[in-house]
Amino acid sequence: MFSKLKQKVKNFIQDRAIILMYHQVCAKPSDPWDMAVTPACFEEQLRYITRNFDVVPLDELAAQMRRKKIRRRLLAVTFDDGFRDNFTTARPLLEAYHVPATFYVATHAMPSGVYWWDELEQLILHTAVLPPTLKLNSLHTFKFEFLKHAELDEKLAAQIRAWKAGAALINERVALFYALWALLRPLPFNSQQAVMQHLRSWAGVYSLDRTYAEVMTFDEMLRLADNPLFSIGAHTVHHTFLSAHSAEGQAFEVIESKKTIESWLGRTITGFAYPYGNYNSTTKNVLHESGFQYAVSTVSRPLTQNDDLFEMPRIQVRNVRDKQFATEIHQLLAI
């Protein structure tokens, strides 16, 4: 009886796979969203997964899902948003360890070169002195007044560098940043840009330090796609919070991103990643109707063969060394 139960548990653990979600491979001085893994940690993580898992392209893992048969110890690697360090830093390491990866790109980001939340972080969290009062005329209900943190000092700057989104709003700078982020996230792209232009004028900051915010160029994306180790997936046009938009708006973001990437690459793409992990039933219907075969979310757990192909969970990787990384992976597999 016990041996049968033990075998069932063993089979349950074995019939699950891992999809890792990365964003950036760099040493960011400030990283409120925990999106960056240093090159040293990334290499240690690659060394660990290649020794302990069967690392496969995500397309192959999705194909096994469709057959309802996941081989044991499967793992796939994904990157969201197409940051330039994916090409300059992650790519050579992935190639050295022969690790396949899928890169999800928001098509508008390539010509524009930066995402609004990175600019917002620099404007609100790192500008030396901000005006005491902020009013957004286009969103007349939003008003913010600094009582003591309009000017950065060393102590405040250190607090901000250590702060992580989701933690307590420990000072006025992070409170304003988080409020604006929540306000901007569901807005249409043009409305986001209008607010960002207002914030630039208000803060008196018109140039952005792109050191850690730059998105890969079009040519770099093509060079990634030319490597058989790598594949490109869609991530909307404007990195849109899809469920906040109409069916027509969602269809544009999904279908236009697919068409654009396919025109760039000259081949069909089948995978999609939900920006912010956000979607609803309308989103899934649009994906089905436009020819996608699977989509990945940001739900942090292992993948089972009974999961929905359009809700494949992924685990966001933190900036941890190999031993901690191994512990976290095995804890997840044992849930």
mmCIF file of C-alpha atoms in Angstrom:
data_model
loop_
_atom_site.group_PDB
_atom_site.id
_atom_site.type_symbol
_atom_site.label_atom_id
_atom_site.label_comp_id
_atom_site.label_asym_id
_atom_site.label_seq_id
_atom_site.Cartn_x
_atom_site.Cartn_y
_atom_site.Cartn_z
ATOM 1 C CA MET A 1 0.000 0.000 0.000
ATOM 2 C CA PHE A 2 2.743 2.438 1.006
ATOM 3 C CA SER A 3 4.847 1.558 -2.044
ATOM 4 C CA LYS A 4 1.893 2.253 -4.358
ATOM 5 C CA LEU A 5 1.319 5.632 -2.703
ATOM 6 C CA LYS A 6 5.010 6.429 -2.962
ATOM 7 C CA GLN A 7 4.952 5.574 -6.684
ATOM 8 C CA LYS A 8 1.889 7.785 -7.231
ATOM 9 C CA VAL A 9 3.654 10.700 -5.553
ATOM 10 C CA LYS A 10 6.780 10.042 -7.611
ATOM 11 C CA ASN A 11 4.765 9.951 -10.835
ATOM 12 C CA PHE A 12 2.945 13.146 -9.850
ATOM 13 C CA ILE A 13 6.226 14.969 -9.376
ATOM 14 C CA GLN A 14 7.721 13.538 -12.556
ATOM 15 C CA ASP A 15 4.727 14.480 -14.704
ATOM 16 C CA ARG A 16 5.352 18.162 -14.200
ATOM 17 C CA ALA A 17 7.565 20.580 -16.072
ATOM 18 C CA ILE A 18 9.067 23.972 -15.351
ATOM 19 C CA ILE A 19 8.878 27.096 -17.499
ATOM 20 C CA LEU A 20 11.274 29.785 -16.320
ATOM 21 C CA MET A 21 10.492 33.448 -16.904
ATOM 22 C CA TYR A 22 13.330 35.942 -17.163
ATOM 23 C CA HIS A 23 13.250 39.614 -18.099
ATOM 24 C CA GLN A 24 16.769 41.055 -17.833
ATOM 25 C CA VAL A 25 20.300 39.769 -17.341
ATOM 26 C CA CYS A 26 22.233 42.682 -15.859
ATOM 27 C CA ALA A 27 23.272 44.175 -12.522
ATOM 28 C CA LYS A 28 20.677 46.926 -12.031
ATOM 29 C CA PRO A 29 21.359 49.369 -9.193
ATOM 30 C CA SER A 30 17.597 49.631 -8.595
ATOM 31 C CA ASP A 31 15.149 46.835 -9.390
ATOM 32 C CA PRO A 32 11.736 47.303 -7.731
ATOM 33 C CA TRP A 33 10.090 44.572 -9.816
ATOM 34 C CA ASP A 34 12.834 41.937 -9.306
ATOM 35 C CA MET A 35 13.216 41.695 -13.067
ATOM 36 C CA ALA A 36 16.997 41.439 -13.287
ATOM 37 C CA VAL A 37 19.363 38.525 -12.748
ATOM 38 C CA THR A 38 23.081 39.289 -12.742
ATOM 39 C CA PRO A 39 25.225 37.589 -15.392
ATOM 40 C CA ALA A 40 27.036 35.583 -12.686
ATOM 41 C CA CYS A 41 23.791 34.249 -11.191
ATOM 42 C CA PHE A 42 22.373 33.599 -14.645
ATOM 43 C CA GLU A 43 25.362 31.469 -15.611
ATOM 44 C CA GLU A 44 25.114 29.490 -12.367
ATOM 45 C CA GLN A 45 21.405 28.918 -13.031
ATOM 46 C CA LEU A 46 22.127 27.745 -16.586
ATOM 47 C CA ARG A 47 24.787 25.372 -15.312
ATOM 48 C CA TYR A 48 22.339 23.921 -12.807
ATOM 49 C CA ILE A 49 19.409 23.426 -15.197
ATOM 50 C CA THR A 50 21.545 21.834 -17.924
ATOM 51 C CA ARG A 51 22.888 19.319 -15.393
ATOM 52 C CA ASN A 52 19.549 18.501 -13.798
ATOM 53 C CA PHE A 53 16.827 18.975 -16.425
ATOM 54 C CA ASP A 54 16.041 18.201 -20.028
ATOM 55 C CA VAL A 55 15.966 21.756 -21.354
ATOM 56 C CA VAL A 56 13.775 21.967 -24.457
ATOM 57 C CA PRO A 57 12.303 24.689 -26.674
ATOM 58 C CA LEU A 58 8.940 25.887 -25.426
ATOM 59 C CA ASP A 59 7.340 24.826 -28.724
ATOM 60 C CA GLU A 60 8.386 21.242 -27.952
ATOM 61 C CA LEU A 61 6.999 21.427 -24.438
ATOM 62 C CA ALA A 62 3.701 22.788 -25.791
ATOM 63 C CA ALA A 63 3.575 19.936 -28.317
ATOM 64 C CA GLN A 64 3.939 17.430 -25.478
ATOM 65 C CA MET A 65 1.149 19.240 -23.644
ATOM 66 C CA ARG A 66 -1.135 18.779 -26.644
ATOM 67 C CA ARG A 67 -0.427 15.029 -26.519
ATOM 68 C CA LYS A 68 -1.134 15.045 -22.757
ATOM 69 C CA LYS A 69 2.253 13.449 -22.169
ATOM 70 C CA ILE A 70 5.010 15.450 -20.494
ATOM 71 C CA ARG A 71 8.352 13.692 -20.143
ATOM 72 C CA ARG A 72 9.942 13.887 -16.724
ATOM 73 C CA ARG A 73 12.335 16.715 -15.799
ATOM 74 C CA LEU A 74 11.425 18.957 -18.718
ATOM 75 C CA LEU A 75 12.271 22.660 -18.499
ATOM 76 C CA ALA A 76 11.877 25.591 -20.895
ATOM 77 C CA VAL A 77 13.378 29.090 -20.725
ATOM 78 C CA THR A 78 11.559 32.291 -21.687
ATOM 79 C CA PHE A 79 12.352 36.013 -21.695
ATOM 80 C CA ASP A 80 9.737 38.778 -21.684
ATOM 81 C CA ASP A 81 9.892 42.290 -23.149
ATOM 82 C CA GLY A 82 12.974 42.026 -25.394
ATOM 83 C CA PHE A 83 15.459 44.052 -23.365
ATOM 84 C CA ARG A 84 18.776 44.623 -25.098
ATOM 85 C CA ASP A 85 20.736 42.716 -22.455
ATOM 86 C CA ASN A 86 18.858 39.607 -23.639
ATOM 87 C CA PHE A 87 20.911 39.911 -26.815
ATOM 88 C CA THR A 88 24.186 41.324 -25.502
ATOM 89 C CA THR A 89 24.503 39.336 -22.252
ATOM 90 C CA ALA A 90 22.024 36.452 -22.060
ATOM 91 C CA ARG A 91 22.466 35.258 -25.647
ATOM 92 C CA PRO A 92 26.198 34.393 -25.431
ATOM 93 C CA LEU A 93 25.623 32.450 -22.191
ATOM 94 C CA LEU A 94 22.624 30.599 -23.605
ATOM 95 C CA GLU A 95 24.715 29.683 -26.637
ATOM 96 C CA ALA A 96 27.637 28.536 -24.490
ATOM 97 C CA TYR A 97 25.383 26.164 -22.537
ATOM 98 C CA HIS A 98 23.308 25.206 -25.608
ATOM 99 C CA VAL A 99 20.100 26.317 -23.891
ATOM 100 C CA PRO A 100 17.108 27.063 -26.137
ATOM 101 C CA ALA A 101 14.986 30.076 -25.233
ATOM 102 C CA THR A 102 11.900 31.938 -26.400
ATOM 103 C CA PHE A 103 11.911 35.744 -26.432
ATOM 104 C CA TYR A 104 8.568 37.552 -26.246
ATOM 105 C CA VAL A 105 8.658 41.010 -27.798
ATOM 106 C CA ALA A 106 6.188 43.891 -27.831
ATOM 107 C CA THR A 107 6.499 45.100 -31.397
ATOM 108 C CA HIS A 108 6.168 48.845 -30.735
ATOM 109 C CA ALA A 109 8.988 48.738 -28.184
ATOM 110 C CA MET A 110 11.646 48.085 -30.816
ATOM 111 C CA PRO A 111 11.415 51.379 -32.660
ATOM 112 C CA SER A 112 10.608 53.341 -29.472
ATOM 113 C CA GLY A 113 13.368 51.707 -27.442
ATOM 114 C CA VAL A 114 12.037 51.992 -23.892
ATOM 115 C CA TYR A 115 9.059 51.021 -21.720
ATOM 116 C CA TRP A 116 7.016 53.580 -19.809
ATOM 117 C CA TRP A 117 7.542 51.940 -16.385
ATOM 118 C CA ASP A 118 11.329 52.272 -16.667
ATOM 119 C CA GLU A 119 10.998 55.952 -17.460
ATOM 120 C CA LEU A 120 8.496 56.366 -14.619
ATOM 121 C CA GLU A 121 10.950 54.753 -12.210
ATOM 122 C CA GLN A 122 13.702 57.158 -13.202
ATOM 123 C CA LEU A 123 11.449 60.216 -13.075
ATOM 124 C CA ILE A 124 9.798 59.541 -9.726
ATOM 125 C CA LEU A 125 12.297 57.473 -7.775
ATOM 126 C CA HIS A 126 15.629 58.895 -8.912
ATOM 127 C CA THR A 127 15.177 62.556 -9.891
ATOM 128 C CA ALA A 128 17.118 64.684 -7.408
ATOM 129 C CA VAL A 129 14.370 67.246 -6.763
ATOM 130 C CA LEU A 130 10.688 67.068 -7.741
ATOM 131 C CA PRO A 131 8.078 69.863 -7.540
ATOM 132 C CA PRO A 132 6.001 69.746 -4.337
ATOM 133 C CA THR A 133 2.633 69.164 -6.022
ATOM 134 C CA LEU A 134 1.545 66.963 -8.913
ATOM 135 C CA LYS A 135 -1.816 67.339 -10.662
ATOM 136 C CA LEU A 136 -2.804 65.364 -13.725
ATOM 137 C CA ASN A 137 -5.292 67.458 -15.651
ATOM 138 C CA SER A 138 -6.329 64.645 -17.981
ATOM 139 C CA LEU A 139 -7.075 62.541 -14.902
ATOM 140 C CA HIS A 140 -8.404 65.276 -12.665
ATOM 141 C CA THR A 141 -8.947 63.011 -9.651
ATOM 142 C CA PHE A 142 -5.193 62.448 -9.274
ATOM 143 C CA LYS A 143 -3.311 64.857 -7.047
ATOM 144 C CA PHE A 144 -0.217 64.304 -4.931
ATOM 145 C CA GLU A 145 1.620 66.610 -2.513
ATOM 146 C CA PHE A 146 5.043 65.964 -1.083
ATOM 147 C CA LEU A 147 5.388 66.740 2.609
ATOM 148 C CA LYS A 148 9.050 65.765 3.050
ATOM 149 C CA HIS A 149 10.466 63.599 0.226
ATOM 150 C CA ALA A 150 10.469 65.921 -2.787
ATOM 151 C CA GLU A 151 14.261 66.138 -2.471
ATOM 152 C CA LEU A 152 16.473 63.042 -2.466
ATOM 153 C CA ASP A 153 19.167 62.605 0.146
ATOM 154 C CA GLU A 154 21.472 59.619 0.666
ATOM 155 C CA LYS A 155 19.241 57.899 3.204
ATOM 156 C CA LEU A 156 16.138 58.245 1.046
ATOM 157 C CA ALA A 157 17.995 57.088 -2.089
ATOM 158 C CA ALA A 158 19.226 53.973 -0.262
ATOM 159 C CA GLN A 159 15.679 53.230 0.923
ATOM 160 C CA ILE A 160 14.411 53.517 -2.643
ATOM 161 C CA ARG A 161 17.114 51.229 -4.057
ATOM 162 C CA ALA A 162 16.220 48.553 -1.502
ATOM 163 C CA TRP A 163 12.447 48.819 -1.971
ATOM 164 C CA LYS A 164 10.535 46.093 -3.840
ATOM 165 C CA ALA A 165 7.073 46.489 -5.372
ATOM 166 C CA GLY A 166 4.490 44.825 -3.177
ATOM 167 C CA ALA A 167 6.304 45.765 0.027
ATOM 168 C CA ALA A 168 5.167 48.584 2.325
ATOM 169 C CA LEU A 169 5.172 52.042 0.726
ATOM 170 C CA ILE A 170 7.984 53.258 2.943
ATOM 171 C CA ASN A 171 8.230 56.864 1.749
ATOM 172 C CA GLU A 172 6.468 59.423 -0.415
ATOM 173 C CA ARG A 173 8.578 58.695 -3.488
ATOM 174 C CA VAL A 174 7.637 55.013 -3.638
ATOM 175 C CA ALA A 175 4.017 55.845 -2.756
ATOM 176 C CA LEU A 176 3.807 58.228 -5.721
ATOM 177 C CA PHE A 177 5.613 55.813 -8.035
ATOM 178 C CA TYR A 178 3.320 52.924 -7.157
ATOM 179 C CA ALA A 179 0.164 55.045 -7.459
ATOM 180 C CA LEU A 180 1.194 56.300 -10.900
ATOM 181 C CA TRP A 181 2.181 52.806 -12.031
ATOM 182 C CA ALA A 182 -1.256 51.466 -11.028
ATOM 183 C CA LEU A 183 -2.916 54.397 -12.781
ATOM 184 C CA LEU A 184 -0.931 54.051 -16.008
ATOM 185 C CA ARG A 185 -0.919 50.275 -16.402
ATOM 186 C CA PRO A 186 -4.508 49.793 -17.708
ATOM 187 C CA LEU A 187 -4.560 52.911 -19.905
ATOM 188 C CA PRO A 188 -4.441 52.814 -23.714
ATOM 189 C CA PHE A 189 -0.985 53.499 -25.123
ATOM 190 C CA ASN A 190 -1.724 57.060 -26.280
ATOM 191 C CA SER A 191 -3.108 57.966 -22.846
ATOM 192 C CA GLN A 192 -0.045 56.502 -21.168
ATOM 193 C CA GLN A 193 2.189 58.605 -23.397
ATOM 194 C CA ALA A 194 0.191 61.758 -22.667
ATOM 195 C CA VAL A 195 0.603 61.231 -18.922
ATOM 196 C CA MET A 196 4.309 60.487 -19.334
ATOM 197 C CA GLN A 197 4.772 63.711 -21.313
ATOM 198 C CA HIS A 198 3.045 65.628 -18.510
ATOM 199 C CA LEU A 199 5.324 63.976 -15.946
ATOM 200 C CA ARG A 200 8.453 64.845 -17.942
ATOM 201 C CA SER A 201 7.428 68.489 -18.059
ATOM 202 C CA TRP A 202 6.476 68.492 -14.380
ATOM 203 C CA ALA A 203 9.768 66.915 -13.308
ATOM 204 C CA GLY A 204 11.841 68.920 -15.804
ATOM 205 C CA VAL A 205 13.515 65.738 -17.042
ATOM 206 C CA TYR A 206 13.512 65.085 -20.790
ATOM 207 C CA SER A 207 16.349 62.621 -21.329
ATOM 208 C CA LEU A 208 16.356 59.050 -20.058
ATOM 209 C CA ASP A 209 19.341 57.029 -18.899
ATOM 210 C CA ARG A 210 18.877 53.937 -21.079
ATOM 211 C CA THR A 211 21.695 51.897 -19.531
ATOM 212 C CA TYR A 212 19.330 49.363 -17.964
ATOM 213 C CA ALA A 213 16.135 50.196 -19.867
ATOM 214 C CA GLU A 214 17.107 49.774 -23.499
ATOM 215 C CA VAL A 215 15.178 47.362 -25.707
ATOM 216 C CA MET A 216 17.023 45.323 -28.325
ATOM 217 C CA THR A 217 17.173 46.716 -31.837
ATOM 218 C CA PHE A 218 15.357 45.262 -34.795
ATOM 219 C CA ASP A 219 18.607 43.850 -36.208
ATOM 220 C CA GLU A 220 19.469 42.236 -32.878
ATOM 221 C CA MET A 221 16.070 40.578 -32.743
ATOM 222 C CA LEU A 222 16.595 39.216 -36.270
ATOM 223 C CA ARG A 223 20.000 37.828 -35.289
ATOM 224 C CA LEU A 224 18.412 36.078 -32.312
ATOM 225 C CA ALA A 225 15.734 34.591 -34.558
ATOM 226 C CA ASP A 226 18.362 33.330 -37.009
ATOM 227 C CA ASN A 227 19.842 31.080 -34.329
ATOM 228 C CA PRO A 228 18.015 27.691 -34.258
ATOM 229 C CA LEU A 229 18.356 27.697 -30.467
ATOM 230 C CA PHE A 230 16.037 30.678 -30.178
ATOM 231 C CA SER A 231 12.477 31.568 -31.085
ATOM 232 C CA ILE A 232 10.431 34.769 -30.998
ATOM 233 C CA GLY A 233 6.915 35.048 -29.585
ATOM 234 C CA ALA A 234 4.297 37.799 -29.470
ATOM 235 C CA HIS A 235 3.730 40.060 -26.464
ATOM 236 C CA THR A 236 1.191 42.514 -27.980
ATOM 237 C CA VAL A 237 2.032 45.740 -29.788
ATOM 238 C CA HIS A 238 2.211 48.091 -26.780
ATOM 239 C CA HIS A 239 2.668 45.703 -23.817
ATOM 240 C CA THR A 240 -1.014 46.158 -23.061
ATOM 241 C CA PHE A 241 -2.964 45.274 -19.908
ATOM 242 C CA LEU A 242 -5.406 43.346 -22.059
ATOM 243 C CA SER A 243 -8.396 42.755 -19.795
ATOM 244 C CA ALA A 244 -8.882 46.534 -19.389
ATOM 245 C CA HIS A 245 -9.564 46.900 -23.118
ATOM 246 C CA SER A 246 -12.449 46.157 -25.456
ATOM 247 C CA ALA A 247 -12.615 43.060 -27.618
ATOM 248 C CA GLU A 248 -11.615 45.220 -30.607
ATOM 249 C CA GLY A 249 -8.674 46.701 -28.725
ATOM 250 C CA GLN A 250 -7.470 43.290 -27.632
ATOM 251 C CA ALA A 251 -7.822 41.903 -31.157
ATOM 252 C CA PHE A 252 -5.668 44.731 -32.521
ATOM 253 C CA GLU A 253 -2.925 44.191 -29.926
ATOM 254 C CA VAL A 254 -2.836 40.417 -30.458
ATOM 255 C CA ILE A 255 -3.322 40.129 -34.215
ATOM 256 C CA GLU A 256 -1.186 43.106 -35.201
ATOM 257 C CA SER A 257 1.721 41.874 -33.067
ATOM 258 C CA LYS A 258 1.503 38.433 -34.711
ATOM 259 C CA LYS A 259 1.355 39.865 -38.230
ATOM 260 C CA THR A 260 4.240 42.234 -37.567
ATOM 261 C CA ILE A 261 6.585 39.597 -36.166
ATOM 262 C CA GLU A 262 5.705 37.170 -38.937
ATOM 263 C CA SER A 263 6.472 39.852 -41.539
ATOM 264 C CA TRP A 264 9.809 40.487 -39.845
ATOM 265 C CA LEU A 265 10.781 36.821 -39.653
ATOM 266 C CA GLY A 266 9.091 35.410 -42.742
ATOM 267 C CA ARG A 267 7.585 32.513 -40.781
ATOM 268 C CA THR A 268 4.605 31.689 -38.607
ATOM 269 C CA ILE A 269 4.749 32.268 -34.864
ATOM 270 C CA THR A 270 2.583 30.215 -32.526
ATOM 271 C CA GLY A 271 3.332 31.387 -28.979
ATOM 272 C CA PHE A 272 2.089 34.360 -26.966
ATOM 273 C CA ALA A 273 2.927 35.794 -23.533
ATOM 274 C CA TYR A 274 0.336 37.870 -21.664
ATOM 275 C CA PRO A 275 1.777 41.257 -20.632
ATOM 276 C CA TYR A 276 1.654 41.560 -16.838
ATOM 277 C CA GLY A 277 0.219 38.025 -16.900
ATOM 278 C CA ASN A 278 -3.150 39.680 -17.524
ATOM 279 C CA TYR A 279 -5.944 38.296 -19.712
ATOM 280 C CA ASN A 280 -9.610 37.295 -19.750
ATOM 281 C CA SER A 281 -11.835 34.961 -21.757
ATOM 282 C CA THR A 282 -11.933 37.475 -24.618
ATOM 283 C CA THR A 283 -8.150 37.412 -24.848
ATOM 284 C CA LYS A 284 -8.075 33.635 -25.074
ATOM 285 C CA ASN A 285 -10.758 33.641 -27.774
ATOM 286 C CA VAL A 286 -8.757 36.141 -29.828
ATOM 287 C CA LEU A 287 -5.636 33.999 -29.493
ATOM 288 C CA HIS A 288 -7.498 30.880 -30.640
ATOM 289 C CA GLU A 289 -9.075 32.667 -33.591
ATOM 290 C CA SER A 290 -5.827 34.308 -34.734
ATOM 291 C CA GLY A 291 -3.869 31.059 -34.956
ATOM 292 C CA PHE A 292 -1.829 30.950 -31.771
ATOM 293 C CA GLN A 293 -1.267 27.449 -30.398
ATOM 294 C CA TYR A 294 -0.391 28.301 -26.799
ATOM 295 C CA ALA A 295 0.133 31.159 -24.365
ATOM 296 C CA VAL A 296 2.153 31.578 -21.194
ATOM 297 C CA SER A 297 1.055 33.364 -18.043
ATOM 298 C CA THR A 298 2.842 34.576 -14.917
ATOM 299 C CA VAL A 299 1.184 32.133 -12.509
ATOM 300 C CA SER A 300 4.114 30.812 -10.481
ATOM 301 C CA ARG A 301 3.918 27.040 -10.334
ATOM 302 C CA PRO A 302 5.017 23.965 -12.297
ATOM 303 C CA LEU A 303 3.229 22.922 -15.467
ATOM 304 C CA THR A 304 1.137 19.737 -15.549
ATOM 305 C CA GLN A 305 -0.042 17.847 -18.602
ATOM 306 C CA ASN A 306 -3.642 18.734 -17.737
ATOM 307 C CA ASP A 307 -3.075 22.500 -17.788
ATOM 308 C CA ASP A 308 -4.766 24.727 -20.358
ATOM 309 C CA LEU A 309 -2.407 25.357 -23.293
ATOM 310 C CA PHE A 310 -3.453 29.010 -23.184
ATOM 311 C CA GLU A 311 -2.706 29.386 -19.469
ATOM 312 C CA MET A 312 0.719 27.769 -19.153
ATOM 313 C CA PRO A 313 2.268 28.813 -15.808
ATOM 314 C CA ARG A 314 5.792 30.203 -15.493
ATOM 315 C CA ILE A 315 8.134 30.812 -12.599
ATOM 316 C CA GLN A 316 9.775 34.239 -12.448
ATOM 317 C CA VAL A 317 13.447 33.721 -11.691
ATOM 318 C CA ARG A 318 14.992 35.787 -8.920
ATOM 319 C CA ASN A 319 18.573 36.956 -8.645
ATOM 320 C CA VAL A 320 19.789 34.025 -6.559
ATOM 321 C CA ARG A 321 22.873 31.810 -6.621
ATOM 322 C CA ASP A 322 22.801 28.191 -7.757
ATOM 323 C CA LYS A 323 22.115 26.555 -4.362
ATOM 324 C CA GLN A 324 19.193 28.839 -3.548
ATOM 325 C CA PHE A 325 17.927 28.478 -7.104
ATOM 326 C CA ALA A 326 18.042 24.673 -6.816
ATOM 327 C CA THR A 327 16.222 24.766 -3.474
ATOM 328 C CA GLU A 328 13.433 26.956 -4.855
ATOM 329 C CA ILE A 329 12.965 24.796 -7.960
ATOM 330 C CA HIS A 330 12.748 21.569 -5.974
ATOM 331 C CA GLN A 331 10.377 23.103 -3.457
ATOM 332 C CA LEU A 332 8.091 24.011 -6.334
ATOM 333 C CA LEU A 333 8.264 20.525 -7.820
ATOM 334 C CA ALA A 334 7.388 19.011 -4.453
ATOM 335 C CA ILE A 335 4.236 21.100 -3.927
#
